[in-house]
mmCIF file of C-alpha atoms and ligand atoms in Angstrom:
data_model
loop_
_atom_site.group_PDB
_atom_site.id
_atom_site.type_symbol
_atom_site.label_atom_id
_atom_site.label_comp_id
_atom_site.label_asym_id
_atom_site.label_seq_id
_atom_site.Cartn_x
_atom_site.Cartn_y
_atom_site.Cartn_z
ATOM 1 C CA MET M 1 -5.753 15.486 7.509
ATOM 2 C CA LYS M 2 -6.584 11.808 7.412
ATOM 3 C CA ILE M 3 -3.908 9.196 6.796
ATOM 4 C CA MET M 4 -4.549 5.502 6.266
ATOM 5 C CA ALA M 5 -1.511 3.319 6.876
ATOM 6 C CA PHE M 6 -1.479 -0.273 5.676
ATOM 7 C CA VAL M 7 0.869 -2.619 7.529
ATOM 8 C CA GLY M 8 1.620 -5.469 5.151
ATOM 9 C CA SER M 9 3.657 -7.478 7.647
ATOM 10 C CA PRO M 10 2.254 -10.309 9.730
ATOM 11 C CA ARG M 11 4.684 -9.247 12.519
ATOM 12 C CA LYS M 12 3.028 -6.524 14.579
ATOM 13 C CA GLY M 13 5.470 -4.058 16.119
ATOM 14 C CA SER M 14 8.294 -5.304 13.919
ATOM 15 C CA ASN M 15 10.293 -3.611 11.150
ATOM 16 C CA VAL M 16 7.580 -2.435 8.726
ATOM 17 C CA ASP M 17 5.271 -1.439 11.562
ATOM 18 C CA THR M 18 8.081 0.524 13.272
ATOM 19 C CA LEU M 19 9.002 2.383 10.074
ATOM 20 C CA ILE M 20 5.327 3.194 9.488
ATOM 21 C CA ASP M 21 5.115 4.550 13.057
ATOM 22 C CA SER M 22 8.020 6.881 12.248
ATOM 23 C CA VAL M 23 6.222 8.088 9.087
ATOM 24 C CA ILE M 24 3.133 8.772 11.220
ATOM 25 C CA GLU M 25 5.213 10.595 13.862
ATOM 26 C CA GLY M 26 6.696 12.780 11.117
ATOM 27 C CA ALA M 27 3.246 13.629 9.776
ATOM 28 C CA LYS M 28 1.975 14.405 13.279
ATOM 29 C CA SER M 29 4.930 16.719 13.884
ATOM 30 C CA THR M 30 3.707 19.122 11.217
ATOM 31 C CA THR M 31 -0.067 19.157 11.428
ATOM 32 C CA ASP M 32 -3.191 17.694 13.000
ATOM 33 C CA VAL M 33 -3.427 14.179 11.688
ATOM 34 C CA GLU M 34 -6.049 11.506 12.112
ATOM 35 C CA VAL M 35 -4.528 8.105 11.473
ATOM 36 C CA GLU M 36 -6.127 4.757 10.750
ATOM 37 C CA LYS M 37 -3.613 1.943 10.806
ATOM 38 C CA VAL M 38 -4.803 -1.226 9.110
ATOM 39 C CA HIS M 39 -2.919 -4.411 9.999
ATOM 40 C CA LEU M 40 -3.578 -6.389 6.860
ATOM 41 C CA TYR M 41 -3.010 -9.742 8.577
ATOM 42 C CA ASP M 42 -5.592 -8.953 11.275
ATOM 43 C CA ALA M 43 -8.268 -7.411 9.078
ATOM 44 C CA ASP M 44 -10.929 -9.563 7.461
ATOM 45 C CA ILE M 45 -9.879 -9.079 3.838
ATOM 46 C CA LYS M 46 -10.656 -12.181 1.822
ATOM 47 C CA LEU M 47 -8.511 -13.194 -1.132
ATOM 48 C CA CYS M 48 -9.565 -11.641 -4.444
ATOM 49 C CA ILE M 49 -11.318 -14.336 -6.462
ATOM 50 C CA GLY M 50 -10.587 -12.660 -9.814
ATOM 51 C CA CYS M 51 -14.248 -12.544 -10.887
ATOM 52 C CA LEU M 52 -13.748 -9.066 -12.433
ATOM 53 C CA ALA M 53 -17.235 -8.065 -11.221
ATOM 54 C CA CYS M 54 -15.800 -4.682 -10.165
ATOM 55 C CA THR M 55 -14.369 -3.926 -13.608
ATOM 56 C CA ALA M 56 -15.904 -2.063 -16.534
ATOM 57 C CA LEU M 57 -16.032 -5.352 -18.440
ATOM 58 C CA LYS M 58 -18.671 -6.654 -15.995
ATOM 59 C CA GLY M 59 -20.410 -3.318 -15.435
ATOM 60 C CA GLY M 60 -18.514 -2.192 -12.319
ATOM 61 C CA LYS M 61 -20.633 -4.201 -9.864
ATOM 62 C CA ASP M 62 -20.027 -4.401 -6.114
ATOM 63 C CA CYS M 63 -17.439 -6.937 -5.006
ATOM 64 C CA PRO M 64 -19.291 -10.124 -4.004
ATOM 65 C CA LEU M 65 -16.917 -10.742 -1.059
ATOM 66 C CA GLN M 66 -18.422 -9.768 2.286
ATOM 67 C CA ASP M 67 -15.703 -8.530 4.626
ATOM 68 C CA ASP M 68 -13.920 -5.396 5.878
ATOM 69 C CA MET M 69 -12.930 -4.229 2.418
ATOM 70 C CA ALA M 70 -16.071 -2.268 1.493
ATOM 71 C CA GLY M 71 -15.549 -0.053 4.566
ATOM 72 C CA ILE M 72 -11.828 0.294 3.862
ATOM 73 C CA LEU M 73 -12.537 1.446 0.290
ATOM 74 C CA GLU M 74 -15.033 4.008 1.571
ATOM 75 C CA ARG M 75 -12.570 5.339 4.132
ATOM 76 C CA MET M 76 -9.802 5.457 1.501
ATOM 77 C CA GLN M 77 -11.943 7.840 -0.533
ATOM 78 C CA ALA M 78 -12.333 10.082 2.531
ATOM 79 C CA ALA M 79 -8.609 9.949 3.387
ATOM 80 C CA ASP M 80 -5.993 12.446 2.201
ATOM 81 C CA ALA M 81 -2.926 10.255 2.150
ATOM 82 C CA PHE M 82 -1.701 6.671 2.456
ATOM 83 C CA VAL M 83 1.241 4.653 3.684
ATOM 84 C CA PHE M 84 1.760 1.251 2.083
ATOM 85 C CA GLY M 85 4.278 -0.891 3.969
ATOM 86 C CA THR M 86 5.552 -4.358 3.272
ATOM 87 C CA PRO M 87 8.392 -6.698 4.117
ATOM 88 C CA ASN M 88 10.226 -8.355 1.249
ATOM 89 C CA HIS M 89 8.731 -11.825 1.093
ATOM 90 C CA VAL M 90 10.437 -13.995 -1.533
ATOM 91 C CA HIS M 91 11.629 -10.929 -3.498
ATOM 92 C CA SER M 92 8.079 -9.617 -3.683
ATOM 93 C CA MET M 93 5.652 -7.643 -1.578
ATOM 94 C CA SER M 94 3.812 -9.640 1.075
ATOM 95 C CA ALA M 95 0.716 -11.655 0.211
ATOM 96 C CA GLY M 96 -1.284 -9.298 2.440
ATOM 97 C CA LEU M 97 -0.303 -6.179 0.522
ATOM 98 C CA THR M 98 -0.660 -7.883 -2.855
ATOM 99 C CA ASN M 99 -4.198 -8.877 -1.916
ATOM 100 C CA LEU M 100 -5.014 -5.352 -0.713
ATOM 101 C CA LEU M 101 -3.960 -3.968 -4.107
ATOM 102 C CA CYS M 102 -6.118 -6.591 -5.872
ATOM 103 C CA ARG M 103 -9.099 -5.766 -3.658
ATOM 104 C CA MET M 104 -8.567 -2.026 -4.337
ATOM 105 C CA GLN M 105 -9.487 -2.545 -7.994
ATOM 106 C CA PRO M 106 -13.061 -1.224 -7.426
ATOM 107 C CA LEU M 107 -11.395 2.198 -6.969
ATOM 108 C CA ILE M 108 -10.382 2.139 -10.642
ATOM 109 C CA LYS M 109 -13.105 3.364 -12.967
ATOM 110 C CA MET M 110 -12.478 2.471 -16.558
ATOM 111 C CA ASP M 111 -14.225 3.514 -19.752
ATOM 112 C CA VAL M 112 -13.700 0.828 -22.308
ATOM 113 C CA ILE M 113 -13.296 2.077 -25.883
ATOM 114 C CA ARG M 114 -14.667 -0.264 -28.586
ATOM 115 C CA ASP M 115 -14.491 -0.184 -32.376
ATOM 116 C CA ASP M 116 -17.596 -0.431 -34.590
ATOM 117 C CA ALA M 117 -17.529 -4.213 -34.297
ATOM 118 C CA GLY M 118 -17.536 -3.987 -30.469
ATOM 119 C CA LYS M 119 -13.927 -5.075 -30.102
ATOM 120 C CA ILE M 120 -12.058 -3.451 -27.197
ATOM 121 C CA ILE M 121 -9.362 -1.171 -28.608
ATOM 122 C CA GLY M 122 -8.465 0.842 -25.538
ATOM 123 C CA ALA M 123 -9.532 2.183 -22.163
ATOM 124 C CA ASP M 124 -9.532 5.445 -20.239
ATOM 125 C CA ALA M 125 -9.054 5.060 -16.533
ATOM 126 C CA THR M 126 -9.526 7.298 -13.551
ATOM 127 C CA THR M 127 -9.493 6.379 -9.889
ATOM 128 C CA LEU M 128 -11.565 7.382 -6.879
ATOM 129 C CA ILE M 129 -8.367 8.220 -4.939
ATOM 130 C CA LYS M 130 -6.689 10.194 -7.734
ATOM 131 C CA GLY M 131 -4.144 12.827 -6.646
ATOM 132 C CA LYS M 132 -3.854 11.742 -3.002
ATOM 133 C CA LYS M 133 -0.376 11.343 -1.568
ATOM 134 C CA ALA M 134 1.387 8.088 -0.744
ATOM 135 C CA VAL M 135 4.538 6.880 0.967
ATOM 136 C CA MET M 136 5.832 3.373 0.427
ATOM 137 C CA VAL M 137 7.812 1.494 3.064
ATOM 138 C CA VAL M 138 9.852 -1.655 2.450
ATOM 139 C CA SER M 139 11.978 -3.687 4.852
ATOM 140 C CA GLN M 140 14.091 -6.700 3.965
ATOM 141 C CA GLY M 141 16.484 -9.166 5.573
ATOM 142 C CA ASP M 142 19.345 -8.954 3.109
ATOM 143 C CA PHE M 143 21.678 -5.936 3.012
ATOM 144 C CA SER M 144 21.647 -5.493 -0.766
ATOM 145 C CA VAL M 145 18.812 -3.340 -2.115
ATOM 146 C CA SER M 146 18.883 -5.446 -5.294
ATOM 147 C CA GLN M 147 16.921 -8.113 -3.361
ATOM 148 C CA SER M 148 13.951 -5.720 -3.428
ATOM 149 C CA SER M 149 14.394 -4.186 -6.892
ATOM 150 C CA LEU M 150 11.350 -5.982 -8.287
ATOM 151 C CA LEU M 151 9.270 -5.199 -5.205
ATOM 152 C CA LEU M 152 10.166 -1.480 -5.221
ATOM 153 C CA LYS M 153 9.267 -1.306 -8.915
ATOM 154 C CA THR M 154 5.942 -3.123 -8.640
ATOM 155 C CA LEU M 155 4.776 -1.234 -5.561
ATOM 156 C CA ALA M 156 5.639 2.107 -7.206
ATOM 157 C CA ALA M 157 3.864 0.997 -10.403
ATOM 158 C CA ASN M 158 0.709 0.185 -8.451
ATOM 159 C CA ILE M 159 0.828 3.562 -6.696
ATOM 160 C CA THR M 160 0.997 5.132 -10.186
ATOM 161 C CA ASP M 161 -1.874 2.949 -11.444
ATOM 162 C CA PHE M 162 -4.057 4.259 -8.621
ATOM 163 C CA GLN M 163 -3.057 7.780 -9.738
ATOM 164 C CA LEU M 164 -1.544 8.559 -6.351
ATOM 165 C CA LYS M 165 1.403 10.927 -5.886
ATOM 166 C CA LYS M 166 4.340 9.053 -4.379
ATOM 167 C CA VAL M 167 6.087 11.560 -2.113
ATOM 168 C CA ALA M 168 8.699 9.212 -0.646
ATOM 169 C CA GLU M 169 10.038 5.693 -0.780
ATOM 170 C CA ILE M 170 11.520 4.251 2.422
ATOM 171 C CA PHE M 171 13.768 1.231 2.125
ATOM 172 C CA SER M 172 15.552 -0.468 5.003
ATOM 173 C CA GLY M 173 17.794 -3.521 4.596
ATOM 174 C CA GLY M 174 19.516 -5.900 7.016
ATOM 175 C CA ASN M 175 16.404 -6.408 9.143
ATOM 176 C CA LEU M 176 16.083 -10.172 9.452
ATOM 177 C CA GLU M 177 15.406 -10.043 13.182
ATOM 178 C CA ARG M 178 12.127 -8.795 14.618
ATOM 179 C CA ALA M 179 12.152 -4.970 15.015
ATOM 180 C CA GLN M 180 15.865 -4.782 14.104
ATOM 181 C CA VAL M 181 15.190 -1.466 12.371
ATOM 182 C CA LYS M 182 14.922 0.143 15.823
ATOM 183 C CA GLU M 183 18.759 0.161 15.825
ATOM 184 C CA LYS M 184 18.846 2.070 12.537
ATOM 185 C CA GLU M 185 18.452 5.721 13.447
ATOM 186 C CA HIS M 186 19.169 6.833 9.868
ATOM 187 C CA ASP M 187 16.289 4.774 8.435
ATOM 188 C CA LEU M 188 13.904 5.865 11.178
ATOM 189 C CA GLN M 189 14.789 9.487 10.490
ATOM 190 C CA ALA M 190 14.216 8.991 6.753
ATOM 191 C CA ALA M 191 10.778 7.550 7.561
ATOM 192 C CA PHE M 192 10.036 10.513 9.852
ATOM 193 C CA ALA M 193 11.031 12.922 7.042
ATOM 194 C CA ALA M 194 8.737 11.024 4.659
ATOM 195 C CA GLY M 195 5.883 11.628 7.100
ATOM 196 C CA VAL M 196 6.661 15.350 7.180
ATOM 197 C CA LYS M 197 6.453 15.369 3.362
ATOM 198 C CA LEU M 198 3.242 13.340 3.405
ATOM 199 C CA ALA M 199 1.554 15.899 5.634
ATOM 200 C CA GLY M 200 3.134 18.925 3.964
HETATM 201 C C1 FMN K 1 8.475 -15.762 4.006
HETATM 202 C C2 FMN K 1 9.605 -14.765 4.049
HETATM 203 C C3 FMN K 1 10.336 -14.513 2.893
HETATM 204 C C4 FMN K 1 11.385 -13.608 2.912
HETATM 205 N N1 FMN K 1 12.078 -13.356 1.755
HETATM 206 C C5 FMN K 1 13.099 -12.462 1.769
HETATM 207 C C6 FMN K 1 13.829 -12.205 0.567
HETATM 208 O O1 FMN K 1 13.563 -12.758 -0.494
HETATM 209 N N2 FMN K 1 14.851 -11.299 0.629
HETATM 210 C C7 FMN K 1 15.172 -10.649 1.794
HETATM 211 O O2 FMN K 1 16.101 -9.833 1.791
HETATM 212 N N3 FMN K 1 14.477 -10.880 2.950
HETATM 213 C C8 FMN K 1 13.459 -11.755 2.954
HETATM 214 N N4 FMN K 1 12.746 -12.004 4.112
HETATM 215 C C9 FMN K 1 13.089 -11.264 5.347
HETATM 216 C C10 FMN K 1 12.152 -10.046 5.593
HETATM 217 O O3 FMN K 1 12.023 -9.261 4.437
HETATM 218 C C11 FMN K 1 12.716 -9.177 6.708
HETATM 219 O O4 FMN K 1 12.892 -9.929 7.876
HETATM 220 C C12 FMN K 1 11.823 -7.980 6.977
HETATM 221 O O5 FMN K 1 12.541 -6.998 7.682
HETATM 222 C C13 FMN K 1 10.573 -8.389 7.764
HETATM 223 O O6 FMN K 1 9.821 -7.269 8.139
HETATM 224 P P1 FMN K 1 8.832 -7.404 9.398
HETATM 225 O O7 FMN K 1 9.699 -7.690 10.566
HETATM 226 O O8 FMN K 1 8.124 -6.107 9.473
HETATM 227 O O9 FMN K 1 7.913 -8.529 9.055
HETATM 228 C C14 FMN K 1 11.693 -12.920 4.117
HETATM 229 C C15 FMN K 1 10.943 -13.171 5.277
HETATM 230 C C16 FMN K 1 9.915 -14.079 5.250
HETATM 231 C C17 FMN K 1 9.111 -14.332 6.496
#
């Protein structure tokens, strides 16, 4: 199986990256897994310019931005499962992960429903990654999960919008220092178990 893991932290080898590695280890413990890890702060993924070219409203054209994203979208369609990881940045997901989700909009195919006068009255959507599995991973500095309540909700909502099946949600708090999660065996084990589920 093919897993694509998106590391939405600018700190390589730190908390989010470590938890994602545990998810990958868990997946590898059950089956043959091919993994592509995408460090969102290293990849050439330009900021979405909001032109809507990719949407049904503008005829679902190719994104005009020339960067790594066209290849990533192609490989996402060939993948079986995803890991989306992010630190809590100002109570939200990181800018890198937010931008990835914006740039993933070409994967949503929408049929716009119009009335006789041509006014939009609804839309039917399907996605090119429908039914694939996903694990979300969140790390934060504070100990109280309430700091990430908005983030956990919005990331889960986006996973639903892309018609993915969320198999696990990994949250780890109290990780202000770089790679502090390495001291948290319980959280690493939960991430490993999420990987087992992802591959199962
Ligand atoms: C710009 C910035 C904003 C942050 N905002 C919050 C926050 O609102 N709440 C919180 O609990 N932690 C916050 N943190 C701390 C990170 O969520 C925490 O250190 C996390 O474990 C970082 O993961 P990483 O090491 O993988 O980057 C923030 C960190 C940065 C750099």
